[in-house]
Structure formats: structure tokens, C-alpha cells
Amino acid sequence: MTLSLIFDMDGTIFQTDKILEISLENTFNYLRESKLWDKETPIEKYREIMGVPLPVVWENLLPNYSMEVRELANEFFHEQLIANIKEGTGALYPHLEEVFSYLKSNNYSIYIASNGQIEYLKAIVDYYYLDQWVTETFSIQQVQTDDKADLVSTILKKYDIREGAVIGDRLSDINAAKKNGLTAIGCRFDFAQEAELSQADLVIDDLQDLKRIFT
């Protein structure tokens, strides 16, 4: 079908939910200790918007707060995420290594395009040795917009990719594929929403399904 596959990171490759709650709770505890927050941690709200760039996250979680407070929260949260990754609290999705090995051995090029920040993505790639399969990992910080379609476009231009697929769990991944003329493969995983998945060209329930698709 295609030779170039672009994967989302959070909720597609990496089980972010395993470090999300504790990292977010730690961040809002920090805000409470700093007398900047006195309510419950908005974990469900974050789950709803999972997949958007972090600046957008804090616009939603701290809508009536200054940019300074949002940046403070973002920095602390980012540090907590990375610390939890390095402690082994997170995990890859089941069969990820098996599927990546299969794709690589069958001459598929693998890339990662994520709304995550550079240091965060590097922590995951380094901890799980993803570089043995992944050609390059791209962060939304590498483009001037918050549109993942622009990030995917950057990958296509750099590697002269004409055909391919974007594999991800959220609408931003599906739109990024379609805006760039690629196949959109939705992942029915932790943060996925059926209304968004309905817009994908294909939907998988397990990463092993990719071995069937790319035979």
C-alpha cells in the first residue's frame, strides 16, 4: 500500500494515560501549594482535549489565568512527564515493538509526528530505544503553527514522500493525513472518540492490525 508511515506518539505509540494522571495531579498540587488553584484537578477535561499542543491544553485548563501562570504550569507538568517516563512509569502500546520490527523488515519507513514537546518526545524515544525503527521524530515545536498538518507536510518535504499514511488516535492526526493527501488510519485506543474516528479512512483496534493492512 505505502512505504512511509507517520505515527502519532501520545495515545498511539505511548500509553500516556499511565503517566498523565499522576503528572497532572502533581502539577495542580504545585499550583495549590502556590495558592494559584483551589479546585479539583481537571483530569477529565484534559482527557477530552488530549492530543492538542500543550499551550492549547493550558488555555483550556486555566482559561482565566495569565500567560505567566500557564507557562509555569506547563513547565512543571513537562518536567513531571519526563521524570515519570525515565522512571519507567509509562509503557508502549501492546505489540508496538513487534509491529515496528515487522514494518522495518518489510522496508517501510517509520516517522513520528507529535504535538508533544521536543524534550518529552526524546525521553520516550531514548527510554524505549525507538530509534532502532524510527527514521526521525518530529515535534510541533519545529513548525510555526499549531497545525499538525503543517508538521506532516514538513516530513513529506524533507524525505520527498509522495505516498503514505498517518496513524493516530485523534482528529488532528486524521486531518493531517487528509490535508497532505495521505491515508488516515485511526486508532481506537484510550483517548479516541468515535465521532473523530468516523472521519478516518481505516480504523484499527490493535497495532497488530497494521500487519494485516501493510502486507
XYZ file of C-alpha atoms in Angstrom, residues 20 22-32 34 36-37 41-42 46 54-63 65-82 117:
47
model
C -0.905 11.544 32.688
C -0.040 11.439 38.289
C 1.808 14.179 36.384
C -1.291 16.356 36.183
C -2.119 15.774 39.847
C 1.419 16.755 40.840
C 1.159 19.900 38.751
C -2.102 21.036 40.307
C -0.795 20.187 43.770
C 2.064 22.529 42.961
C -0.426 25.203 41.909
C -2.402 24.645 45.120
C 1.489 28.197 45.323
C -2.915 29.549 42.474
C -5.558 26.783 42.442
C -7.580 18.554 39.253
C -9.325 18.764 35.818
C -7.590 17.072 29.793
C 0.447 21.975 25.344
C -0.142 25.738 25.064
C -3.704 24.924 23.967
C -4.005 22.499 26.886
C -3.343 25.260 29.397
C -5.662 27.681 27.631
C -8.398 25.130 28.337
C -7.353 24.017 31.822
C -6.512 27.511 33.069
C -8.802 29.728 30.949
C -5.252 32.705 34.241
C -2.333 34.792 33.000
C 0.181 33.586 30.452
C 2.792 33.541 33.221
C 0.777 31.066 35.312
C 0.071 28.894 32.268
C 3.761 28.802 31.391
C 4.623 27.946 34.986
C 2.136 25.065 34.974
C 3.308 23.865 31.570
C 6.969 23.816 32.625
C 6.260 21.906 35.839
C 3.946 19.448 34.074
C 6.514 18.843 31.358
C 9.172 18.079 33.989
C 6.813 15.653 35.727
C 6.034 13.806 32.493
C 9.696 13.348 31.658
C 7.474 18.966 23.065
